[in-house]
Amino acid sequence: MSVISFMFADEAAGNWKLTGLIVDYYDIARPHPDYPNGVPFMLKDSYGYGIEVEVANVPAGLMFNRTLRGPWGDAALQAAGINLNVNLYPDGTGVVGEGSYYPDVDLIPGTCITTGQIFPITDSFNWEDGQETVFPYVNMIGLPSMNVRAGQTAYGLGVNGSSVFDNWTATPQQIPTPSALTSGIYLSDGTVLSNPASVGGVTAGEWGGYYIAGDDLGPSTMGTNDFDINFMLVWNAIDGPESESGIGDLLGEDEDGDGTDFDRTFGVPFISATYINNTNPLCDITGGAGLMYPVAGDVVDALGGSDALAAMLTGQCLATTSAGVEATCEAAGGVANMVYGQCVAQANGDDFAAGCAYAGVTAAVTQACVDAGGPATAEEAAAVGSPFTCGELAAQYDTETAGDCAAAAALAAASCEDSNGMSLCCLS
């Protein structure tokens, strides 16, 4: 499917020169007779082991690729080597003159890669005016239009008999979904754009051409022109008998053996890839030393989706963290010694000293006790079997040390043996 926006800087009749351009191509997969469940993309190893893995699959009806050419203003067109001289004659005929070059998408010779290219063209065609309408808000498959003048007044303009461009009508209209798209047209997220023609499905947007002409259109909407425009043309088309595009040189004949009149071939230039952080071992889903390159295909989907991947990474994180904690705990001589040692370090630390100097022994010890998981209320104390709350313990420390912060820290860090199991660190 193609969506084209032209801008010409001359009168609405006569010799027109292209000064602005957007070309928007959408690729939709038609059924393949050998792959009823979608065309697979197979990755083979280069070492002779016979390993072959499917890294992507394109099912019929999926709008799987978009190629945007432009927006280009006059300077960008000249830099890219694009030039289009169009003559519209009053008798309803027209030509694309010598010296014209226009972008299209095609296979790179000798490869199976489709890419945007620029071709020299000449052409002759017929054209006609239509009735007043508006520039459409959506393109032919129902996606938002890139035309900043969408919704503004326009007039129909049709072209037929062209050997270069699509045919399109001067009376924009929905048409049946192309017969080859037996699954309709949909996006990768499952959004259905058109149902199959076999059940009455039609295109979401309209096939046809639209133009506006005059001396008061203002500057180009392409963003790089230095002058106002006098004419703007937009058309929407999709492969099929209406546009006579994508169906080969012999209309009505199956030229590529797929059982339909459609024969456009697309070489996918790339597939999706999954980039994995190789600097953080917790992000390495292989369990190895880390991946140096992106992984071919959508690994997230292959692993069951983002929720499953998050659960796996969380599990790896917990496993790694648990192993580290266990090792540290064992090195300290067990859980009790490890917790006691951390408490002593906190009691003798700068944060406790500063907090005590500012708020006093009772407040500082209470907070340290609560932070360590001690009981803040009588109910919590009863639940854990403690004879007092953190606040009550802190008040005792304040009384016994006469409000001396250093003495309170020493009392809190006293060993279980020396404190008869009643120091803050022993209780924690």
CSV table of C-alpha atoms in Angstrom, one decimal, residues 139-312:
chain,number,residue,atom,x,y,z
A,139,ASN,CA,-4.7,6.6,5.1
A,140,MET,CA,-6.2,3.7,3.2
A,141,ILE,CA,-5.6,1.0,5.9
A,142,GLY,CA,-7.0,3.2,8.6
A,143,LEU,CA,-3.8,4.5,10.2
A,144,PRO,CA,-3.5,8.3,11.0
A,145,SER,CA,-2.6,10.5,8.0
A,146,MET,CA,0.8,12.3,8.0
A,147,ASN,CA,-0.8,15.2,6.1
A,148,VAL,CA,-1.0,18.3,8.3
A,149,ARG,CA,-3.8,19.5,6.2
A,150,ALA,CA,-6.1,16.6,7.0
A,151,GLY,CA,-9.7,17.7,7.4
A,152,GLN,CA,-9.2,20.8,5.2
A,153,THR,CA,-11.0,21.4,1.9
A,154,ALA,CA,-9.7,19.4,-1.0
A,155,TYR,CA,-10.9,18.3,-4.5
A,156,GLY,CA,-10.9,14.8,-6.0
A,157,LEU,CA,-8.2,14.1,-8.7
A,158,GLY,CA,-7.9,10.7,-10.4
A,159,VAL,CA,-5.2,9.2,-12.5
A,160,ASN,CA,-5.4,6.1,-14.7
A,161,GLY,CA,-3.3,4.4,-17.4
A,162,SER,CA,0.0,5.1,-15.7
A,163,SER,CA,2.8,2.6,-16.1
A,164,VAL,CA,4.7,4.1,-13.1
A,165,PHE,CA,2.2,5.2,-10.5
A,166,ASP,CA,-0.9,3.6,-9.0
A,167,ASN,CA,-4.2,4.2,-10.6
A,168,TRP,CA,-6.6,6.1,-8.3
A,169,THR,CA,-10.0,7.5,-8.6
A,170,ALA,CA,-11.2,11.2,-8.5
A,171,THR,CA,-14.1,10.0,-6.3
A,172,PRO,CA,-12.4,8.7,-3.1
A,173,GLN,CA,-14.1,5.5,-1.8
A,174,GLN,CA,-13.6,2.4,0.3
A,175,ILE,CA,-13.0,-0.7,-1.8
A,176,PRO,CA,-13.1,-4.4,-0.9
A,177,THR,CA,-10.1,-5.7,1.0
A,178,PRO,CA,-7.7,-7.2,-1.6
A,179,SER,CA,-8.9,-10.8,-2.4
A,180,ALA,CA,-5.4,-12.2,-1.7
A,181,LEU,CA,-5.6,-11.1,1.9
A,182,THR,CA,-7.9,-13.9,3.1
A,183,SER,CA,-7.1,-13.1,6.7
A,184,GLY,CA,-7.9,-9.4,6.4
A,185,ILE,CA,-5.4,-6.8,7.5
A,186,TYR,CA,-4.2,-6.4,11.1
A,187,LEU,CA,-1.4,-5.1,13.2
A,188,SER,CA,1.2,-7.0,15.3
A,189,ASP,CA,-0.8,-6.1,18.5
A,190,GLY,CA,-3.9,-7.8,17.0
A,191,THR,CA,-5.7,-4.6,16.0
A,192,VAL,CA,-7.9,-5.5,13.0
A,193,LEU,CA,-7.8,-2.9,10.3
A,194,SER,CA,-9.9,-4.7,7.7
A,195,ASN,CA,-11.9,-7.9,7.5
A,196,PRO,CA,-11.5,-10.3,4.5
A,197,ALA,CA,-13.5,-9.4,1.4
A,198,SER,CA,-15.1,-12.9,1.7
A,199,VAL,CA,-17.1,-11.7,4.7
A,200,GLY,CA,-17.8,-8.2,3.2
A,201,GLY,CA,-14.6,-6.5,4.5
A,202,VAL,CA,-13.6,-3.2,3.0
A,203,THR,CA,-10.6,-1.0,3.4
A,204,ALA,CA,-10.6,1.2,6.5
A,205,GLY,CA,-9.7,4.3,4.5
A,206,GLU,CA,-10.5,5.4,1.0
A,207,TRP,CA,-8.8,4.7,-2.3
A,208,GLY,CA,-8.4,7.9,-4.3
A,209,GLY,CA,-6.7,11.2,-4.9
A,210,TYR,CA,-7.1,14.7,-3.4
A,211,TYR,CA,-5.7,18.1,-4.4
A,212,ILE,CA,-5.8,21.7,-3.6
A,213,ALA,CA,-4.6,24.6,-5.7
A,214,GLY,CA,-4.3,28.3,-5.3
A,215,ASP,CA,-2.0,31.2,-4.5
A,216,ASP,CA,-2.8,31.4,-0.8
A,217,LEU,CA,-1.8,27.9,0.4
A,218,GLY,CA,1.1,29.2,2.4
A,219,PRO,CA,4.4,27.5,2.9
A,220,SER,CA,5.2,23.9,2.3
A,221,THR,CA,4.3,21.5,5.1
A,222,MET,CA,7.5,19.5,4.4
A,223,GLY,CA,9.5,21.9,6.6
A,224,THR,CA,12.4,22.7,4.4
A,225,ASN,CA,11.0,24.8,1.6
A,226,ASP,CA,11.9,28.5,1.3
A,227,PHE,CA,8.8,29.4,-0.7
A,228,ASP,CA,5.1,29.0,-0.7
A,229,ILE,CA,3.3,26.3,-2.7
A,230,ASN,CA,0.5,26.5,-5.3
A,231,PHE,CA,-0.6,22.9,-5.5
A,232,MET,CA,-0.8,19.9,-3.2
A,233,LEU,CA,-1.7,16.3,-4.2
A,234,VAL,CA,-2.3,13.3,-2.0
A,235,TRP,CA,-3.3,9.8,-3.1
A,236,ASN,CA,-3.9,6.5,-1.3
A,237,ALA,CA,-3.8,3.1,-3.1
A,238,ILE,CA,-3.4,-0.5,-2.4
A,239,ASP,CA,-2.3,-3.4,-4.6
A,240,GLY,CA,-5.1,-4.9,-6.6
A,241,PRO,CA,-7.3,-4.5,-9.7
A,242,GLU,CA,-8.4,-1.0,-8.8
A,243,SER,CA,-4.8,0.4,-8.7
A,244,GLU,CA,-3.4,-2.2,-11.1
A,245,SER,CA,-0.3,-2.3,-8.8
A,246,GLY,CA,1.2,-5.4,-7.4
A,247,ILE,CA,-0.5,-7.8,-9.9
A,248,GLY,CA,2.2,-8.1,-12.5
A,249,ASP,CA,2.4,-7.3,-16.2
A,250,LEU,CA,-0.5,-9.6,-17.2
A,251,LEU,CA,-3.7,-8.7,-15.4
A,252,GLY,CA,-5.7,-11.7,-14.4
A,253,GLU,CA,-2.8,-14.2,-14.6
A,254,ASP,CA,-0.9,-15.9,-11.8
A,255,GLU,CA,2.6,-15.1,-12.8
A,256,ASP,CA,4.4,-16.4,-9.7
A,257,GLY,CA,2.5,-19.6,-9.0
A,258,ASP,CA,1.0,-18.6,-5.6
A,259,GLY,CA,-2.6,-19.1,-6.8
A,260,THR,CA,-3.5,-15.4,-7.1
A,261,ASP,CA,-3.0,-12.5,-9.5
A,262,PHE,CA,-0.9,-10.8,-6.9
A,263,ASP,CA,2.9,-11.2,-7.4
A,264,ARG,CA,4.7,-8.5,-5.5
A,265,THR,CA,7.8,-10.0,-3.8
A,266,PHE,CA,9.3,-8.4,-0.6
A,267,GLY,CA,12.7,-9.2,0.8
A,268,VAL,CA,12.7,-8.5,4.5
A,269,PRO,CA,15.8,-6.3,5.1
A,270,PHE,CA,15.9,-7.1,8.9
A,271,ILE,CA,14.2,-8.9,11.7
A,272,SER,CA,13.6,-7.9,15.3
A,273,ALA,CA,16.4,-8.4,17.8
A,274,THR,CA,16.7,-8.4,21.5
A,275,TYR,CA,19.4,-6.3,23.1
A,276,ILE,CA,20.6,-7.7,26.4
A,277,ASN,CA,22.6,-5.8,29.0
A,278,ASN,CA,26.0,-7.6,29.0
A,279,THR,CA,27.4,-5.6,31.9
A,280,ASN,CA,25.0,-6.8,34.5
A,281,PRO,CA,25.1,-10.6,35.2
A,282,LEU,CA,21.6,-10.5,36.5
A,283,CYS,CA,20.4,-9.5,33.0
A,284,ASP,CA,22.1,-12.5,31.3
A,285,ILE,CA,19.3,-14.9,30.5
A,286,THR,CA,21.8,-17.5,29.3
A,287,GLY,CA,23.3,-18.1,32.7
A,288,GLY,CA,26.7,-17.6,31.1
A,289,ALA,CA,29.3,-14.8,31.1
A,290,GLY,CA,27.1,-12.4,29.2
A,291,LEU,CA,26.1,-11.8,25.5
A,292,MET,CA,28.2,-9.5,23.4
A,293,TYR,CA,25.7,-9.1,20.5
A,294,PRO,CA,22.0,-8.7,20.1
A,295,VAL,CA,20.0,-11.9,20.0
A,296,ALA,CA,18.2,-12.6,16.7
A,297,GLY,CA,14.4,-12.5,17.1
A,298,ASP,CA,12.1,-11.5,19.9
A,299,VAL,CA,13.5,-13.4,22.9
A,300,VAL,CA,11.0,-11.8,25.2
A,301,ASP,CA,8.1,-13.5,23.4
A,302,ALA,CA,10.0,-16.8,23.1
A,303,LEU,CA,10.5,-16.8,26.9
A,304,GLY,CA,6.8,-16.4,27.5
A,305,GLY,CA,6.4,-12.6,27.5
A,306,SER,CA,7.6,-9.7,29.7
A,307,ASP,CA,5.9,-11.1,32.9
A,308,ALA,CA,7.6,-14.5,32.6
A,309,LEU,CA,11.0,-12.8,31.8
A,310,ALA,CA,10.6,-10.5,34.8
A,311,ALA,CA,9.9,-13.5,37.0
A,312,MET,CA,12.9,-15.4,35.7
